[in-house]
């Protein structure tokens, strides 16, 4: 009985330790919700212009799945970049609202926007960093069997910022920043037991819920 | 005798492993590129892509070969169709059709590759350096344009060397097309020639 209690206590203690802390900050100049008609699209683009990192494509996809809604469609990043080639390549994409306003002065670009029905563009910038590796683990295998012994931990920090541009009115509608951090562990007791902190998924769902709340309540039919 | 077999087995395994480590990478880029969003200028241009350019295989190092000939012909033909209303593609200057106003002769100056084991970065990178000779239909030079293009993989995790170099080369080719479309008419010599040519057309 005492052994079972100890196991339960240990497991719950470790599970709690693997949790992550997520903070979502937002900035909006207005409290009005964003207008989006049925059939309009939202696209999420990851920043690719920095030399040292690129916004994780899987995080862009995760965020797209989070905000996808029955009233409007989330256009895939690749489909959007291809549909507007060469204006949203890593080196040519507009990094500021002033550059988008300049780009939209070209009739053929504006015509393509209307044709594809992309109403909002979300620029996503950020990355997930791993740091603070500690501990060690060694595994061995022999004729009588194998096993691991030891303990290893590391910290993960995710920070992402999303900027939402309205491509119809050419205005910045919102800025959302999410910070998420947590520590993951691997305990080697014969078999390695990973206890991973859900930093990525917490950051994705935190930002996704915030962005989705701007759209869904005002979706209009037809 | 048994010892001899064990030694042979060890030697052949070691040779096989060493061979695998120093293996060569042969990549053929076969990629379709998106059509361009652009407003072409009213001009008849002819692109001269000779046989060497069409079947170009880059050898950035002794272990790597990247066939970019077919892909670059498709990409650049597509990009130039976004710049001019009429574009012909020929293999030599002898085939330039009548009515041509501008001739563009493209060649590859160099291709460079950087891999994580050499750069200590987590990405594969590819640089393609192009030369473009821009001439009138009579062969008079308008400008010589050096165009460097760059591509990299998001990161090298879970990618084989050949897949990673292929992805980086495709990004570099797309970059070449994008830079061409955005910068071509900004080149002072070409801008001046276009203005002059337009005036001549109006006067005649």
Coordinates of C-alpha atoms in Angstrom, one line a residue:
Chain A
X1 CA 0.0 0.0 0.0
X2 CA 2.8 2.4 0.9
X3 CA 4.7 1.6 -2.3
X4 CA 1.6 2.3 -4.4
X5 CA 1.1 5.6 -2.6
X6 CA 4.7 6.5 -3.2
X7 CA 4.4 5.7 -6.9
X8 CA 1.2 7.8 -7.3
X9 CA 2.9 10.7 -5.4
X10 CA 6.0 10.5 -7.5
X11 CA 4.0 10.2 -10.8
X12 CA 1.8 13.2 -10.0
X13 CA 4.8 15.2 -8.8
X14 CA 6.6 14.6 -12.1
X15 CA 3.5 15.2 -14.2
X16 CA 3.1 18.6 -12.4
X17 CA 6.8 19.4 -13.0
X18 CA 6.4 18.8 -16.7
X19 CA 3.6 21.4 -17.1
X20 CA 4.3 24.6 -18.9
X21 CA 3.6 28.3 -18.2
X22 CA 2.0 30.2 -21.0
X23 CA 1.3 33.9 -21.2
X24 CA -0.7 35.5 -24.0
X25 CA -0.5 39.3 -24.5
X26 CA -2.5 41.2 -27.0
X27 CA -2.6 44.7 -28.4
X28 CA -5.5 46.0 -30.3
X29 CA -6.3 49.6 -31.1
X30 CA -10.0 48.9 -31.0
X31 CA -12.4 46.5 -29.3
X32 CA -14.4 46.0 -32.5
X33 CA -14.3 42.4 -33.8
X34 CA -12.9 41.8 -37.2
X35 CA -15.4 41.6 -40.1
X36 CA -15.1 38.5 -42.2
X37 CA -17.6 37.3 -44.7
X38 CA -18.5 33.7 -45.4
X39 CA -16.0 32.4 -48.0
X40 CA -13.3 34.9 -47.1
X41 CA -9.9 33.5 -46.2
X42 CA -7.2 34.1 -43.6
X43 CA -3.6 33.2 -44.3
X44 CA -0.8 32.7 -41.8
X45 CA 2.7 33.3 -43.0
X46 CA 5.9 32.5 -41.0
X47 CA 8.8 34.9 -41.2
X48 CA 11.6 33.4 -43.2
X49 CA 13.9 36.4 -43.6
X50 CA 16.2 36.0 -40.5
X51 CA 19.5 34.3 -41.1
X52 CA 19.7 32.5 -37.8
X53 CA 16.2 31.0 -37.6
X54 CA 13.0 30.5 -39.4
X55 CA 9.5 30.4 -38.0
X56 CA 8.6 26.8 -37.6
X57 CA 6.4 25.5 -40.4
X58 CA 4.7 23.0 -38.2
X59 CA 3.8 25.8 -35.7
X60 CA 2.2 27.8 -38.6
X61 CA 0.2 24.7 -39.6
X62 CA -0.8 24.1 -36.0
X63 CA -2.0 27.7 -35.6
X64 CA -3.9 27.3 -38.9
X65 CA -5.7 24.3 -37.6
X66 CA -6.5 26.1 -34.3
X67 CA -8.2 29.1 -36.0
X68 CA -9.9 27.2 -38.8
X69 CA -13.6 27.8 -38.6
X70 CA -16.7 26.8 -40.5
X71 CA -17.4 30.4 -41.5
X72 CA -14.1 31.1 -43.2
X73 CA -11.1 29.2 -44.6
X74 CA -7.5 29.3 -43.6
X75 CA -5.4 29.3 -46.8
X76 CA -2.2 27.2 -46.6
X77 CA 1.0 29.1 -46.5
X78 CA 2.5 27.4 -49.6
X79 CA -0.7 27.9 -51.7
X80 CA -0.7 31.6 -50.9
X81 CA 3.0 32.1 -51.6
X82 CA 2.6 30.3 -55.0
X83 CA -0.5 32.3 -55.8
X84 CA 1.4 35.5 -55.3
X85 CA 4.8 34.6 -56.7
X86 CA 7.1 36.5 -56.6
X87 CA 5.8 39.0 -54.0
X88 CA 5.9 36.9 -50.8
X89 CA 9.2 35.0 -51.2
X90 CA 11.6 35.2 -48.2
X91 CA 13.5 38.1 -49.7
X92 CA 10.6 40.0 -51.3
X93 CA 7.8 39.7 -48.8
X94 CA 6.6 43.1 -47.4
X95 CA 7.7 43.3 -43.7
X96 CA 5.7 46.4 -42.9
X97 CA 2.2 47.7 -43.4
X98 CA 3.6 50.6 -45.5
X99 CA 5.2 48.1 -47.9
X100 CA 1.9 46.2 -48.2
X101 CA 0.1 49.5 -49.0
X102 CA 2.7 50.1 -51.7
X103 CA 2.3 46.6 -53.0
X104 CA -1.5 47.0 -53.2
X105 CA -1.1 50.0 -55.5
X106 CA -0.3 47.5 -58.2
X107 CA -3.6 46.6 -59.8
X108 CA -2.7 43.1 -60.7
X109 CA -1.8 42.3 -57.0
X110 CA -5.0 43.7 -55.7
X111 CA -6.9 41.8 -58.4
X112 CA -5.3 38.6 -57.2
X113 CA -6.2 39.4 -53.6
X114 CA -9.9 39.8 -54.7
X115 CA -9.8 36.7 -56.8
X116 CA -8.4 34.5 -54.0
X117 CA -10.6 36.3 -51.3
X118 CA -7.8 36.5 -48.8
X119 CA -9.0 39.1 -46.3
X120 CA -6.6 38.9 -43.4
X121 CA -2.9 38.1 -43.4
X122 CA -1.3 37.0 -40.1
X123 CA 2.5 37.4 -39.9
X124 CA 4.0 35.0 -37.5
X125 CA 7.4 35.4 -36.1
X126 CA 9.2 33.4 -33.4
X127 CA 10.9 30.2 -32.5
X128 CA 11.2 27.5 -29.8
X129 CA 14.6 27.4 -28.0
X130 CA 16.0 24.6 -26.0
X131 CA 18.5 25.4 -23.2
X132 CA 19.7 24.4 -19.8
X133 CA 20.6 20.8 -20.4
X134 CA 21.4 19.1 -17.1
X135 CA 22.0 15.6 -15.8
X136 CA 23.3 12.6 -17.6
X137 CA 22.1 9.2 -18.6
X138 CA 23.9 6.1 -19.7
X139 CA 22.5 3.1 -21.4
X140 CA 24.2 -0.2 -21.8
X141 CA 23.5 -3.5 -23.4
X142 CA 25.0 -6.9 -22.7
X143 CA 24.4 -10.6 -23.1
X144 CA 22.2 -10.7 -20.0
X145 CA 20.1 -7.7 -21.2
X146 CA 20.3 -3.9 -21.2
X147 CA 19.0 -0.8 -19.5
X148 CA 19.5 2.9 -18.8
X149 CA 20.3 4.7 -15.6
X150 CA 20.3 8.4 -15.0
X151 CA 18.4 11.5 -15.2
X152 CA 18.4 14.3 -17.8
X153 CA 16.4 17.6 -18.1
X154 CA 16.2 20.6 -20.4
X155 CA 14.2 23.8 -20.6
X156 CA 12.1 24.8 -23.6
X157 CA 11.0 28.4 -24.3
X158 CA 8.6 29.3 -27.1
X159 CA 7.9 32.9 -28.0
X160 CA 5.8 33.9 -31.0
X161 CA 4.3 37.2 -32.1
X162 CA 1.4 37.4 -34.6
X163 CA 0.5 40.6 -36.4
X164 CA -2.8 40.7 -38.2
X165 CA -3.2 42.9 -41.3
X166 CA -6.5 43.6 -43.0
X167 CA -5.8 43.4 -46.7
X168 CA -9.0 45.1 -47.7
X169 CA -8.7 48.2 -45.6
X170 CA -4.9 47.9 -45.4
X171 CA -4.8 48.4 -41.6
X172 CA -3.1 46.6 -38.7
X173 CA -5.9 44.9 -36.7
X174 CA -4.1 43.1 -33.9
X175 CA -0.9 42.1 -32.3
X176 CA -0.7 38.9 -30.2
X177 CA 2.4 37.6 -28.3
X178 CA 2.6 34.3 -26.6
X179 CA 5.4 33.1 -24.3
X180 CA 5.5 29.6 -23.1
X181 CA 8.1 27.8 -21.1
X182 CA 8.6 24.4 -19.4
X183 CA 11.0 21.8 -18.4
X184 CA 11.2 18.3 -19.8
X185 CA 12.7 15.2 -18.1
X186 CA 13.9 11.8 -19.1
X187 CA 14.4 9.3 -16.2
X188 CA 16.4 6.3 -16.9
X189 CA 15.2 3.4 -14.7
X190 CA 16.0 0.3 -16.8
X191 CA 13.9 1.9 -19.7
X192 CA 14.1 5.6 -20.4
X193 CA 10.9 7.4 -19.4
X194 CA 10.3 10.7 -21.1
X195 CA 8.2 13.4 -19.4
X196 CA 7.9 16.1 -22.0
X197 CA 6.6 19.6 -21.4
X198 CA 3.9 20.6 -23.9
X199 CA 5.4 24.0 -24.7
X200 CA 4.6 24.0 -28.4
X201 CA 1.0 22.8 -28.1
X202 CA 0.3 25.3 -25.2
X203 CA 1.8 28.2 -27.2
X204 CA -0.2 27.1 -30.3
X205 CA -3.5 26.7 -28.6
X206 CA -3.0 29.9 -26.5
X207 CA -2.4 32.0 -29.5
X208 CA -5.0 30.2 -31.7
X209 CA -7.8 30.8 -29.2
X210 CA -6.9 34.5 -28.9
X211 CA -6.8 35.0 -32.7
X212 CA -10.0 33.0 -33.2
X213 CA -11.9 35.1 -30.8
X214 CA -11.4 38.1 -33.1
X215 CA -13.1 36.4 -36.0
X216 CA -15.7 33.9 -35.1
X217 CA -18.4 36.0 -33.4
X218 CA -18.9 38.3 -36.4
X219 CA -18.9 35.9 -39.3
X220 CA -21.7 36.7 -41.6
X221 CA -23.5 34.4 -44.0
X222 CA -23.6 34.9 -47.8
Chain B
X1 CA 41.6 -19.7 -41.2
X2 CA 38.7 -18.5 -39.0
X3 CA 40.8 -15.5 -37.9
X4 CA 41.4 -14.7 -41.6
X5 CA 37.7 -14.6 -42.3
X6 CA 37.0 -12.4 -39.3
X7 CA 39.7 -9.9 -40.5
X8 CA 38.2 -9.9 -44.0
X9 CA 34.7 -9.3 -42.7
X10 CA 36.0 -6.4 -40.5
X11 CA 38.0 -4.8 -43.4
X12 CA 35.0 -5.0 -45.8
X13 CA 32.6 -3.6 -43.2
X14 CA 35.0 -0.7 -42.5
X15 CA 35.4 0.0 -46.2
X16 CA 31.7 -0.1 -46.8
X17 CA 31.1 2.4 -43.9
X18 CA 33.9 4.7 -45.1
X19 CA 32.4 4.5 -48.6
X20 CA 29.0 5.4 -47.3
X21 CA 30.4 8.4 -45.5
X22 CA 32.2 9.8 -48.5
X23 CA 29.4 8.9 -51.0
X24 CA 28.5 11.3 -53.8
X25 CA 25.2 13.2 -54.1
X26 CA 23.6 13.4 -57.5
X27 CA 20.5 15.6 -57.6
X28 CA 18.3 16.4 -60.6
X29 CA 15.9 19.3 -59.9
X30 CA 12.6 18.5 -61.5
X31 CA 10.3 21.1 -60.2
X32 CA 7.4 23.0 -61.6
X33 CA 7.2 26.7 -60.6
X34 CA 4.2 28.9 -60.1
X35 CA 3.0 31.3 -62.8
X36 CA 4.0 34.9 -62.0
X37 CA 1.7 37.7 -60.8
X38 CA 3.0 40.6 -62.9
X39 CA 2.2 43.2 -65.6
X40 CA 4.4 42.6 -68.6
X41 CA 5.8 45.5 -70.6
X42 CA 5.0 45.7 -74.4
X43 CA 8.3 44.4 -75.7
X44 CA 9.4 41.5 -77.8
X45 CA 12.4 39.8 -76.1
X46 CA 14.3 36.7 -77.0
X47 CA 16.0 34.5 -74.5
X48 CA 19.1 32.6 -75.6
X49 CA 19.6 29.5 -73.5
X50 CA 22.3 27.5 -75.1
X51 CA 22.7 23.7 -74.8
X52 CA 25.2 24.1 -71.9
X53 CA 22.7 26.2 -70.0
X54 CA 19.8 23.8 -70.7
X55 CA 21.6 20.8 -69.4
X56 CA 23.7 22.5 -66.8
X57 CA 24.9 20.3 -64.0
X58 CA 26.6 22.1 -61.2
X59 CA 29.5 20.5 -59.3
X60 CA 30.0 22.7 -56.2
X61 CA 32.3 20.1 -54.7
X62 CA 33.8 16.7 -55.7
X63 CA 31.0 14.8 -54.0
X64 CA 28.0 16.8 -55.2
X65 CA 26.3 17.2 -58.5
X66 CA 23.1 19.3 -59.0
X67 CA 21.3 19.2 -62.3
X68 CA 19.5 22.5 -62.6
X69 CA 19.4 22.9 -66.4
X70 CA 15.8 22.0 -67.0
X71 CA 14.5 23.7 -63.9
X72 CA 16.3 27.0 -64.6
X73 CA 15.0 27.1 -68.2
X74 CA 11.4 26.7 -67.0
X75 CA 11.8 29.2 -64.2
X76 CA 13.5 31.9 -66.2
X77 CA 11.2 31.5 -69.3
X78 CA 8.2 31.8 -66.9
X79 CA 9.7 34.9 -65.1
X80 CA 10.6 36.7 -68.4
X81 CA 7.0 36.1 -69.6
X82 CA 6.0 38.2 -66.6
X83 CA 8.3 41.0 -67.8
X84 CA 7.5 41.1 -71.5
X85 CA 4.4 40.6 -73.6
X86 CA 6.2 38.5 -76.2
X87 CA 9.0 36.1 -75.3
X88 CA 10.8 33.6 -77.5
X89 CA 13.3 31.1 -76.2
X90 CA 16.0 29.9 -78.6
X91 CA 19.2 27.8 -78.2
X92 CA 21.6 30.1 -80.2
X93 CA 21.9 33.7 -81.5
X94 CA 21.4 32.4 -85.0
X95 CA 17.8 31.5 -84.2
X96 CA 16.7 35.0 -83.0
X97 CA 13.4 35.6 -84.7
X98 CA 12.6 38.9 -86.6
X99 CA 10.9 41.6 -84.6
X100 CA 13.0 40.9 -81.5
X101 CA 13.7 44.1 -79.6
X102 CA 15.8 42.8 -76.7
X103 CA 18.1 39.8 -76.5
X104 CA 19.0 38.2 -73.1
X105 CA 21.8 35.6 -73.0
X106 CA 21.9 33.7 -69.7
X107 CA 24.7 31.7 -68.2
X108 CA 25.6 30.2 -64.8
X109 CA 28.8 31.7 -63.3
X110 CA 29.0 29.5 -60.2
X111 CA 27.0 27.3 -57.8
X112 CA 28.1 26.9 -54.2
X113 CA 26.7 24.6 -51.4
X114 CA 27.2 24.8 -47.7
X115 CA 26.4 21.8 -45.5
X116 CA 26.0 21.6 -41.7
X117 CA 29.2 19.5 -41.3
X118 CA 31.2 22.4 -42.8
X119 CA 29.4 25.5 -41.7
X120 CA 28.3 24.2 -38.2
X121 CA 24.9 25.7 -38.9
X122 CA 21.8 23.5 -38.8
X123 CA 20.9 24.4 -42.4
X124 CA 21.9 23.5 -45.9
X125 CA 22.5 26.5 -48.2
X126 CA 22.8 26.9 -52.0
X127 CA 24.0 30.0 -53.9
X128 CA 23.5 30.2 -57.7
X129 CA 25.3 33.0 -59.5
X130 CA 23.9 34.0 -62.9
X131 CA 25.3 36.3 -65.6
X132 CA 22.8 37.9 -68.0
X133 CA 24.1 39.7 -71.1
X134 CA 21.3 42.1 -72.2
X135 CA 21.6 43.3 -75.8
X136 CA 19.7 44.9 -78.6
X137 CA 18.6 42.9 -81.5
X138 CA 21.6 44.1 -83.4
X139 CA 23.9 42.8 -80.7
X140 CA 24.8 46.1 -79.1
X141 CA 25.3 45.6 -75.3
X142 CA 22.8 47.3 -73.0
X143 CA 24.0 45.9 -69.7
X144 CA 25.7 42.9 -68.1
X145 CA 23.9 41.8 -65.0
X146 CA 25.3 39.6 -62.3
X147 CA 22.4 38.0 -60.3
X148 CA 23.2 36.0 -57.2
X149 CA 20.4 33.9 -55.8
X150 CA 20.2 32.2 -52.4
X151 CA 18.3 29.3 -50.8
X152 CA 18.4 27.4 -47.6
X153 CA 16.5 24.7 -45.8
X154 CA 14.4 25.5 -42.7
X155 CA 16.7 23.2 -40.8
X156 CA 18.5 19.9 -41.6
X157 CA 16.6 17.8 -39.1
X158 CA 15.4 14.5 -40.5
X159 CA 16.5 15.4 -44.0
X160 CA 18.9 13.4 -46.1
X161 CA 21.8 15.3 -47.7
X162 CA 20.3 15.0 -51.2
X163 CA 16.8 16.0 -50.2
X164 CA 18.1 19.0 -48.2
X165 CA 20.3 20.2 -51.1
X166 CA 17.4 19.8 -53.5
X167 CA 15.1 21.8 -51.3
X168 CA 17.7 24.6 -50.9
X169 CA 18.3 24.7 -54.6
X170 CA 14.6 25.0 -55.4
X171 CA 14.4 28.0 -52.9
X172 CA 17.5 29.5 -54.6
X173 CA 15.9 29.1 -58.1
X174 CA 12.7 30.7 -56.9
X175 CA 14.8 33.5 -55.4
X176 CA 16.5 34.0 -58.8
X177 CA 13.1 34.4 -60.5
X178 CA 11.8 36.8 -57.8
X179 CA 14.8 39.0 -57.9
X180 CA 14.7 39.1 -61.7
X181 CA 11.0 40.1 -61.7
X182 CA 11.5 42.8 -59.1
X183 CA 14.8 44.3 -60.1
X184 CA 15.0 44.0 -63.9
X185 CA 13.5 47.4 -64.8
X186 CA 15.2 49.0 -61.9
X187 CA 18.7 48.5 -63.5
X188 CA 19.6 52.1 -64.6
X189 CA 21.0 51.0 -68.0
X190 CA 17.9 48.9 -68.8
X191 CA 15.5 51.6 -67.5
X192 CA 17.2 54.2 -69.7
X193 CA 17.2 52.0 -72.7
X194 CA 13.5 51.2 -72.2
X195 CA 12.7 54.9 -72.0
X196 CA 14.7 55.7 -75.2
X197 CA 13.2 52.7 -77.0
X198 CA 9.7 53.8 -76.1
X199 CA 10.4 57.3 -77.4
X200 CA 11.7 55.9 -80.6
X201 CA 8.6 53.8 -81.1
X202 CA 6.3 56.8 -80.4
X203 CA 8.2 58.9 -83.0
X204 CA 8.2 56.3 -85.7

